[in-house]
mmCIF file of C-alpha atoms and ligand atoms in Angstrom:
data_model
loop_
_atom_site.group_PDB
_atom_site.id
_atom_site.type_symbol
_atom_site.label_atom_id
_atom_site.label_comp_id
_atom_site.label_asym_id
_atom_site.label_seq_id
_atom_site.Cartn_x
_atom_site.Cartn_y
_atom_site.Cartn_z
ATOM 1 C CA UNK H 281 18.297 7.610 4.285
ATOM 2 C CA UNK H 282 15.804 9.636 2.337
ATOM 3 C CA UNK H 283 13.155 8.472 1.238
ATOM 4 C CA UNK H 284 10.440 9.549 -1.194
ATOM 5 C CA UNK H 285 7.040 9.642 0.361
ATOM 6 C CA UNK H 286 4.536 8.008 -0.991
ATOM 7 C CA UNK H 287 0.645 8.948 -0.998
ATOM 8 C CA UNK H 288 -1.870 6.280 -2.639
ATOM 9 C CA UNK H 289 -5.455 6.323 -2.974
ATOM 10 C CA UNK H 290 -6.953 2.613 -2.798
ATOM 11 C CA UNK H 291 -10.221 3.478 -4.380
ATOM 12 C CA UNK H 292 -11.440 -0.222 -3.862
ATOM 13 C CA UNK H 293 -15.079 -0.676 -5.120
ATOM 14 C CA UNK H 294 -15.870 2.348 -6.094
ATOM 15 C CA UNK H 295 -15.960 4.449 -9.578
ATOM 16 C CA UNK H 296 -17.350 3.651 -12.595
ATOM 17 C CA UNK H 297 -14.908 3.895 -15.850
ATOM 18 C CA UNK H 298 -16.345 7.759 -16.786
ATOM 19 C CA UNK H 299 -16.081 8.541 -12.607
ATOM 20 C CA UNK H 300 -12.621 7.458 -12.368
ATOM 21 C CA UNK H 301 -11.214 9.183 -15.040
ATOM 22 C CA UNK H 302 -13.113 12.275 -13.742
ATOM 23 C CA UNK H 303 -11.756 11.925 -10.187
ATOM 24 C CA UNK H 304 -8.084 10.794 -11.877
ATOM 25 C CA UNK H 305 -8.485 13.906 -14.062
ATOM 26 C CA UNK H 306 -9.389 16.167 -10.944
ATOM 27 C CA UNK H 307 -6.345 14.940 -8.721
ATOM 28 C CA UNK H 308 -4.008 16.104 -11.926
ATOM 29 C CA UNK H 309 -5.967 19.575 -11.890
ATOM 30 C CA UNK H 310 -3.460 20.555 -8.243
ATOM 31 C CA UNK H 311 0.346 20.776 -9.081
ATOM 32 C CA UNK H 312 2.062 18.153 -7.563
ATOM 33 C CA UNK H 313 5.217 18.645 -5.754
ATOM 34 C CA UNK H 314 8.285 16.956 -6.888
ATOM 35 C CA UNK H 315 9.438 15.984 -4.264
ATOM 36 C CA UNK H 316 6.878 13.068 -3.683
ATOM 37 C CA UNK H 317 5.500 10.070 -5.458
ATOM 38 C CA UNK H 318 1.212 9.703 -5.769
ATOM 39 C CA UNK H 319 -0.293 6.593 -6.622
ATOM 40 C CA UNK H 320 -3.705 5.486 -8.114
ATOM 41 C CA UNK H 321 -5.014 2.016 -7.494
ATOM 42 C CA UNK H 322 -8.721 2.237 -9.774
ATOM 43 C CA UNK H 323 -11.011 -0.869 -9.674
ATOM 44 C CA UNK H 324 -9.292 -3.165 -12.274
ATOM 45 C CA UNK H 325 -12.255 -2.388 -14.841
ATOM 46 C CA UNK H 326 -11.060 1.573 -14.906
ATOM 47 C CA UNK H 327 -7.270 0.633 -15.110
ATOM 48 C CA UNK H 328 -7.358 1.147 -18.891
ATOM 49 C CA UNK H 329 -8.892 4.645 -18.867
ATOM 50 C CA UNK H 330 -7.042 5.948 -15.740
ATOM 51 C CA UNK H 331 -3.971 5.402 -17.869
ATOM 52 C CA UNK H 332 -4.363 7.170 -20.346
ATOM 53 C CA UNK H 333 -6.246 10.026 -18.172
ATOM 54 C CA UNK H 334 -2.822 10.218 -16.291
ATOM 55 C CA UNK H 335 -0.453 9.648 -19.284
ATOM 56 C CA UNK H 336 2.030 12.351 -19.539
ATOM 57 C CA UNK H 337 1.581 12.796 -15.568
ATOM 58 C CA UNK H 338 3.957 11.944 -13.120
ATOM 59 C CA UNK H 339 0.951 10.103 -10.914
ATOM 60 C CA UNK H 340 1.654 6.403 -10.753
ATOM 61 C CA UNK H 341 -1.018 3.295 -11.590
ATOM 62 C CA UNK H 342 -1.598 0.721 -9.143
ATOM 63 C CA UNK H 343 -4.032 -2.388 -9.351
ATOM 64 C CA UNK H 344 -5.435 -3.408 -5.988
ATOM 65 C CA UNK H 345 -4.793 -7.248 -6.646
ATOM 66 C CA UNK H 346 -2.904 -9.960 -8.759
ATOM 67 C CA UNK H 347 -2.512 -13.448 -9.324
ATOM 68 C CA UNK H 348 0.713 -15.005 -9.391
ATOM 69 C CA UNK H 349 0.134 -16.957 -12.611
ATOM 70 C CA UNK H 350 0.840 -16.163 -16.206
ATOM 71 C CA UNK H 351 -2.700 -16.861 -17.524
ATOM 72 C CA UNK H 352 -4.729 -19.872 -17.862
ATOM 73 C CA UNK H 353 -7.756 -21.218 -15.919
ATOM 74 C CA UNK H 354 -7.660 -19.173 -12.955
ATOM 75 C CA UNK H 355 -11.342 -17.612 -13.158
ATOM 76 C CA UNK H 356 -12.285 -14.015 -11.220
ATOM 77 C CA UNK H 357 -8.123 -13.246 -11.288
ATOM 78 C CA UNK H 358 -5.914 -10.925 -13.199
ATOM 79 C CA UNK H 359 -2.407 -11.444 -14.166
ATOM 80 C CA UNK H 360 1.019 -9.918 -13.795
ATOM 81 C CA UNK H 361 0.936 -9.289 -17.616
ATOM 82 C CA UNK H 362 -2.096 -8.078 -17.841
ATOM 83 C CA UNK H 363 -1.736 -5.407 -15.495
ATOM 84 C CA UNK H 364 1.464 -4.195 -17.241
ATOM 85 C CA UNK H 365 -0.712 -4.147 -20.366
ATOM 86 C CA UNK H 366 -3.271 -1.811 -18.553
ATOM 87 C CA UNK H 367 -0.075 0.926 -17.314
ATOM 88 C CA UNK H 368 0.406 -0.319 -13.944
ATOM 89 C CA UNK H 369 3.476 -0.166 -11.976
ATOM 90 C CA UNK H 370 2.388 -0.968 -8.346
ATOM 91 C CA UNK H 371 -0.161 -3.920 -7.233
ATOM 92 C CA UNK H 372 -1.513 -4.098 -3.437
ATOM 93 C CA UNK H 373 -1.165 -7.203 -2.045
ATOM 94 C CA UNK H 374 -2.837 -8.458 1.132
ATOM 95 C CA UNK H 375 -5.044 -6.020 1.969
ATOM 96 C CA UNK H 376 -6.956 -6.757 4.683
ATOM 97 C CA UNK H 377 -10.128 -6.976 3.140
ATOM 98 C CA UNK H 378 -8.822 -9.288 1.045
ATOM 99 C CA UNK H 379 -7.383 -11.098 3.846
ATOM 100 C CA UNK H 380 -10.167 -10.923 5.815
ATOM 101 C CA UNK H 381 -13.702 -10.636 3.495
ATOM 102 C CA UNK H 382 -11.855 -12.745 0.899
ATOM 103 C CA UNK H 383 -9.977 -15.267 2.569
ATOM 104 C CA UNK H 384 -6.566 -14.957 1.177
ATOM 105 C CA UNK H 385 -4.112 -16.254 3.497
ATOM 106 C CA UNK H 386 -0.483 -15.866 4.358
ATOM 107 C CA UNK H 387 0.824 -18.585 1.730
ATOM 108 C CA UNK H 388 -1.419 -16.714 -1.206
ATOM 109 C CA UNK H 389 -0.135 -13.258 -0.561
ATOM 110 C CA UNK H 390 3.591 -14.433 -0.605
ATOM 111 C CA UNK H 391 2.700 -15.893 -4.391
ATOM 112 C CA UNK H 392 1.263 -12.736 -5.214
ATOM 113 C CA UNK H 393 3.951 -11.113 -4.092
ATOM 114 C CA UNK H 394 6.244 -13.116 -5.794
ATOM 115 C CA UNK H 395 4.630 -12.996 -9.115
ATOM 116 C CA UNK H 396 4.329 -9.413 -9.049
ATOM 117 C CA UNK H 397 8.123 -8.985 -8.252
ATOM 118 C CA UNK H 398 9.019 -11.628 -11.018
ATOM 119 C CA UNK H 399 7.423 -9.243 -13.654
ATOM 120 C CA UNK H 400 8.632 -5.927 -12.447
ATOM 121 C CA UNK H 401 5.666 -4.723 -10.744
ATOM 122 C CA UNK H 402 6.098 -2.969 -7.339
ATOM 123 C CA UNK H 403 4.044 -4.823 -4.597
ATOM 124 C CA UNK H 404 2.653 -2.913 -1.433
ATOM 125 C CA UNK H 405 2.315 -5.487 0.669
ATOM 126 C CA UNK H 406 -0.253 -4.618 3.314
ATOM 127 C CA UNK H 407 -0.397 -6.094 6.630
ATOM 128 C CA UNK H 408 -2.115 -5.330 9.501
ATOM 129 C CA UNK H 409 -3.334 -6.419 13.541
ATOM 130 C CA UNK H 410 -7.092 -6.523 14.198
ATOM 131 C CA UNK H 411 -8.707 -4.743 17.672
ATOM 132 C CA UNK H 412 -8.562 -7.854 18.946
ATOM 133 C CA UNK H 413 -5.169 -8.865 18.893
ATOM 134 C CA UNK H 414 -3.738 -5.033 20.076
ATOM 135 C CA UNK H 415 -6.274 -5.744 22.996
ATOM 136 C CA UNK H 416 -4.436 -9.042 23.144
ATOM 137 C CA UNK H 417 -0.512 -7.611 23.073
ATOM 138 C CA UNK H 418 -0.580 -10.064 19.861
ATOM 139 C CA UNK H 419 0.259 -6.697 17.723
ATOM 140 C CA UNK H 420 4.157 -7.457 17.085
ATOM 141 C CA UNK H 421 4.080 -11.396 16.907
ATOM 142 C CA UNK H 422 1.141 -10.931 14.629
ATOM 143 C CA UNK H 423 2.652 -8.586 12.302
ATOM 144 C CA UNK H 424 5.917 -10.302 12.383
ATOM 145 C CA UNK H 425 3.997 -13.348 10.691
ATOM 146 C CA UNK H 426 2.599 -11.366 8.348
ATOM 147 C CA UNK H 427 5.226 -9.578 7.113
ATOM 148 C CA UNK H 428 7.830 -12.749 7.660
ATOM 149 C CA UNK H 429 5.331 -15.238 5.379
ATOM 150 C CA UNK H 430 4.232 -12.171 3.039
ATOM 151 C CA UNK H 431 8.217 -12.238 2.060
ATOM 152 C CA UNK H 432 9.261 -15.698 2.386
ATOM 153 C CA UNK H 433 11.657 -17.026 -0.691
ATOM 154 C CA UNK H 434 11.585 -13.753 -2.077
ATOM 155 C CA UNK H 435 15.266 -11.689 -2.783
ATOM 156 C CA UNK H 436 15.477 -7.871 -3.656
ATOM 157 C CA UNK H 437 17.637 -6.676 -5.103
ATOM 158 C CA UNK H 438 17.055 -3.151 -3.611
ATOM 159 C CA UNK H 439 14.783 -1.840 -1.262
ATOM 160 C CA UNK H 440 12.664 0.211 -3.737
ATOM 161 C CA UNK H 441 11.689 -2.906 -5.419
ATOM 162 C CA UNK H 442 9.020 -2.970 -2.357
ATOM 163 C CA UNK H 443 6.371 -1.500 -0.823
ATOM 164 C CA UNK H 444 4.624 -1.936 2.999
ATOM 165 C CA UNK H 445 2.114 -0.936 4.109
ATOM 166 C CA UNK H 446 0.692 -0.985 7.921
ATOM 167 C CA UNK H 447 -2.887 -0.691 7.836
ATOM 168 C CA UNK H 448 -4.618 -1.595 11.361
ATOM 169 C CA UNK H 449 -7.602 -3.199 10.917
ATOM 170 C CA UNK H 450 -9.551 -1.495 13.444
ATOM 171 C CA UNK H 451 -8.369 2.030 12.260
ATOM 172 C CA UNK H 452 -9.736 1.312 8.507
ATOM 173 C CA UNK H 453 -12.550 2.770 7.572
ATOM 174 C CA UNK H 454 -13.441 3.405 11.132
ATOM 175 C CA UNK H 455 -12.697 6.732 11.701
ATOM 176 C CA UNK H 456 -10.224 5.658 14.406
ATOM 177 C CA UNK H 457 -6.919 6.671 13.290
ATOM 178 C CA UNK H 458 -3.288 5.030 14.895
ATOM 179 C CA UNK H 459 -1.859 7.875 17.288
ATOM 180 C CA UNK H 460 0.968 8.987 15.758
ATOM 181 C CA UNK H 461 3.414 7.236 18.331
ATOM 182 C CA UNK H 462 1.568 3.732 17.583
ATOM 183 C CA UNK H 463 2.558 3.779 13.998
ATOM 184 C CA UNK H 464 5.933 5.488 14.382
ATOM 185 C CA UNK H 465 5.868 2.560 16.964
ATOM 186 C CA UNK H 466 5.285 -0.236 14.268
ATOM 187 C CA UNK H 467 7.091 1.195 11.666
ATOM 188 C CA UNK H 468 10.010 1.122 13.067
ATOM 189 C CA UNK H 469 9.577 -2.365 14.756
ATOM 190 C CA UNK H 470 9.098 -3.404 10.605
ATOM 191 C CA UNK H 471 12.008 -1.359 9.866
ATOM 192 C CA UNK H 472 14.322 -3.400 11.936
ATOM 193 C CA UNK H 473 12.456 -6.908 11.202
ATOM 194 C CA UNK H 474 13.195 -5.806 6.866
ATOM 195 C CA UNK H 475 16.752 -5.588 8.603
ATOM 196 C CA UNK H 476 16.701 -8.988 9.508
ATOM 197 C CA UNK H 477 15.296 -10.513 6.806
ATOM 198 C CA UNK H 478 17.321 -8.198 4.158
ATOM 199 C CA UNK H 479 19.789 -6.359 5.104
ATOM 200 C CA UNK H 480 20.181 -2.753 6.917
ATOM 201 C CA UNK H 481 20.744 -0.828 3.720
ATOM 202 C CA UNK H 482 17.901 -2.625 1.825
ATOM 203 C CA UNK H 483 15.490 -2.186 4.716
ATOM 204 C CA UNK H 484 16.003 1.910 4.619
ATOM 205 C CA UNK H 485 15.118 1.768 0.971
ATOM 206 C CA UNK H 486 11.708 -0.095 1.512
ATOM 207 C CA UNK H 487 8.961 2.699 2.056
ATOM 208 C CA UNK H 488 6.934 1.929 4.874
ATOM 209 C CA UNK H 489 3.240 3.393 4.803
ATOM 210 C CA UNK H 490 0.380 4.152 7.354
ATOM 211 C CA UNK H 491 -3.162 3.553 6.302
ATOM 212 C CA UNK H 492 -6.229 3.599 7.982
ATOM 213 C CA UNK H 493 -8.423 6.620 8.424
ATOM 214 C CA UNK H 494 -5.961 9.043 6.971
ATOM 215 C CA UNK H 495 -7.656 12.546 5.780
ATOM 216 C CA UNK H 496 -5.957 15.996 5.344
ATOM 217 C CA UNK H 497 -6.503 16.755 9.376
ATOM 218 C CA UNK H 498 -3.851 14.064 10.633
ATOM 219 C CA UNK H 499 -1.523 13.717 7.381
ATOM 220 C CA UNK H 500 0.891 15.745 8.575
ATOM 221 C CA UNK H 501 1.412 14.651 11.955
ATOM 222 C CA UNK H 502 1.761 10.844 10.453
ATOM 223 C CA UNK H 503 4.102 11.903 8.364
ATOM 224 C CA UNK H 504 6.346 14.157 10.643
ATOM 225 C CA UNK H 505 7.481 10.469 11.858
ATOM 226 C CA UNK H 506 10.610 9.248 11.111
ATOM 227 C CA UNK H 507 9.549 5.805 9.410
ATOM 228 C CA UNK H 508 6.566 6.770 8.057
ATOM 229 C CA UNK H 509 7.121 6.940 4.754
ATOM 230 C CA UNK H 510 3.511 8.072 3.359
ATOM 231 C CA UNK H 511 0.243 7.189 3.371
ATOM 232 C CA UNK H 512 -2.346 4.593 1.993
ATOM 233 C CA UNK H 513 -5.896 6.393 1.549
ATOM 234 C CA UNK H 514 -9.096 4.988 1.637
ATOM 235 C CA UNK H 515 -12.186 7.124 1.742
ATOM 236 C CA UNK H 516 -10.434 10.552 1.704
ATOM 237 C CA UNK H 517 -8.768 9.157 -1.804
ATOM 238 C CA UNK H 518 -12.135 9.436 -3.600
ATOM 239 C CA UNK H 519 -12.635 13.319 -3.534
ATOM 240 C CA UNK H 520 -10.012 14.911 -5.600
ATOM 241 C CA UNK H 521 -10.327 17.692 -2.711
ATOM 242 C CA UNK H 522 -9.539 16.046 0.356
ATOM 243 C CA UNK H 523 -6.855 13.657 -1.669
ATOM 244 C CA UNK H 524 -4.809 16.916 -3.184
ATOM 245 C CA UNK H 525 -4.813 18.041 0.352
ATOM 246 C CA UNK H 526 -3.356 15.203 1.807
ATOM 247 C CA UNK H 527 -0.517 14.572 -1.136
ATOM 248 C CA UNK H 528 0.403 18.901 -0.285
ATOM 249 C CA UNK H 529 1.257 17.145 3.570
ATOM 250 C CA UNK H 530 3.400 19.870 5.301
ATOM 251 C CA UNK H 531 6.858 17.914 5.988
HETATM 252 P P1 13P M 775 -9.701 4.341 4.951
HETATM 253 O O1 13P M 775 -8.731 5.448 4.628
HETATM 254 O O2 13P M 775 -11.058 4.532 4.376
HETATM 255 O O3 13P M 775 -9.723 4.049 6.445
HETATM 256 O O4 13P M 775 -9.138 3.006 4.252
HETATM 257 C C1 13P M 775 -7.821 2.663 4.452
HETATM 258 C C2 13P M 775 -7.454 1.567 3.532
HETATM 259 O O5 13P M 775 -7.916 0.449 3.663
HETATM 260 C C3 13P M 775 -6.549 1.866 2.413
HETATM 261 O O6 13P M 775 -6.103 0.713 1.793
#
């Protein structure tokens, strides 16, 4: 099964409106290949501009949270809707700063989830084994949870109608990348739970990405893997240099 890789940039906190379309406007400046799909998750306050700044592009808009209500009194959150409204096709759910910083558990990512689904907006659900539990051989039964309560109730009707995304906790930010055989490793492990839970041709449509310390110096080793499907960038998303690099990956 082929599958189109994926490169996002989770800018998370960062940019004001005028910086993000600049960096969004930079990233269009490189050519990029057809053969791959690049994402842009701005903070929600720079959705509106990055749109437009990308309109006519092929470069998709993601949101880096939503609620799984309509609207109504839900204070601090952003709906389904509403992100539509602003041009987005993709939400991440469950990052792990959200998880982790924020609180959100298990039960409230699976609504997210859910509620992005329901309105036609791709989720990339994130989940992800702190230092802790790898020191602990917790890694699998961890991420099994995760990913097993991130999907409960929720039907697809194909595999593209999802995203994952394996980011380690202890490789975020951290410098300290997965090798590639630990993430080809989990991937696959992933692969075969979606199996499970779906079914085999559904779970070799669902693109599976790394993130965590990705930069242009290991992007093309991660993706050489079989079941790595592309890439979720953090710090190296917020140069339009080091991001063009890493979607022009050498397969
Ligand atoms: P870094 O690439 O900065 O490690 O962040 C990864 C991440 O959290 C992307 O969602």
């Amino acid at each position: 099964m082929q599958r189109r890789p994926l490169l996002a940039g989770n800018w998370k906190m960062h940019t004001t409106i005028a910086e993000a379309e600049k960096l969004a406007a930079a990233i269009l400046q490189s050519p990029i290949p057809t053969d791959r799909d690049v994402m842009l998750a701005p903070p929600f306050t720079a959705l509106n501009a990055v749109s437009r700044t990308l309109s006519g592009s092929s470069v998709i808009l993601g949101a880096q949270n939503v609620c799984w209500e309509v609207k109504g009194a839900f204070t601090g959150e952003i709906s389904p809707p509403m992100l539509k409204d602003a041009g987005c096709s993709m939400v991440i759910i469950g990052h792990s700063e959200r998880r982790h910083i924020f609180a959100e558990n298990d039960e409230m990512i699976n609504k997210r989830v859910n509620g992005a689904l329901h309105h036609g907006l791709i989720p990339v659900l994130c989940i992800g084994e702190t230092l802790d539990e790898r020191q602990a051989d917790q890694t699998f039964k961890v991420l099994e949870k995760q990913l097993r309560n991130g999907l409960n109730g929720i039907s697809l009707e194909n595999g593209e109608q999802l995203i994952v995304a394996y980011e380690p906790v202890w490789a975020i930010g951290t410098g300290k990348t997965a090798t590639v055989e630990q993430a080809q490793e989990v991937h696959l492990f992933l692969r075969d739970l979606l199996a499970v839970i779906y079914e085999k041709n559904i779970a070799s449509q669902i693109r599976i990405l790394y993130g965590g310390s990705v930069t242009p110096d290991n992007v093309d080793e991660l993706m050489s893997q079989n079941d790595v499907d592309g890439a979720l960038v953090g710090g190296a998303a917020l140069k339009a240099e080091s991001f063009n690099l890493i979607i022009n990956f050498k397969k």
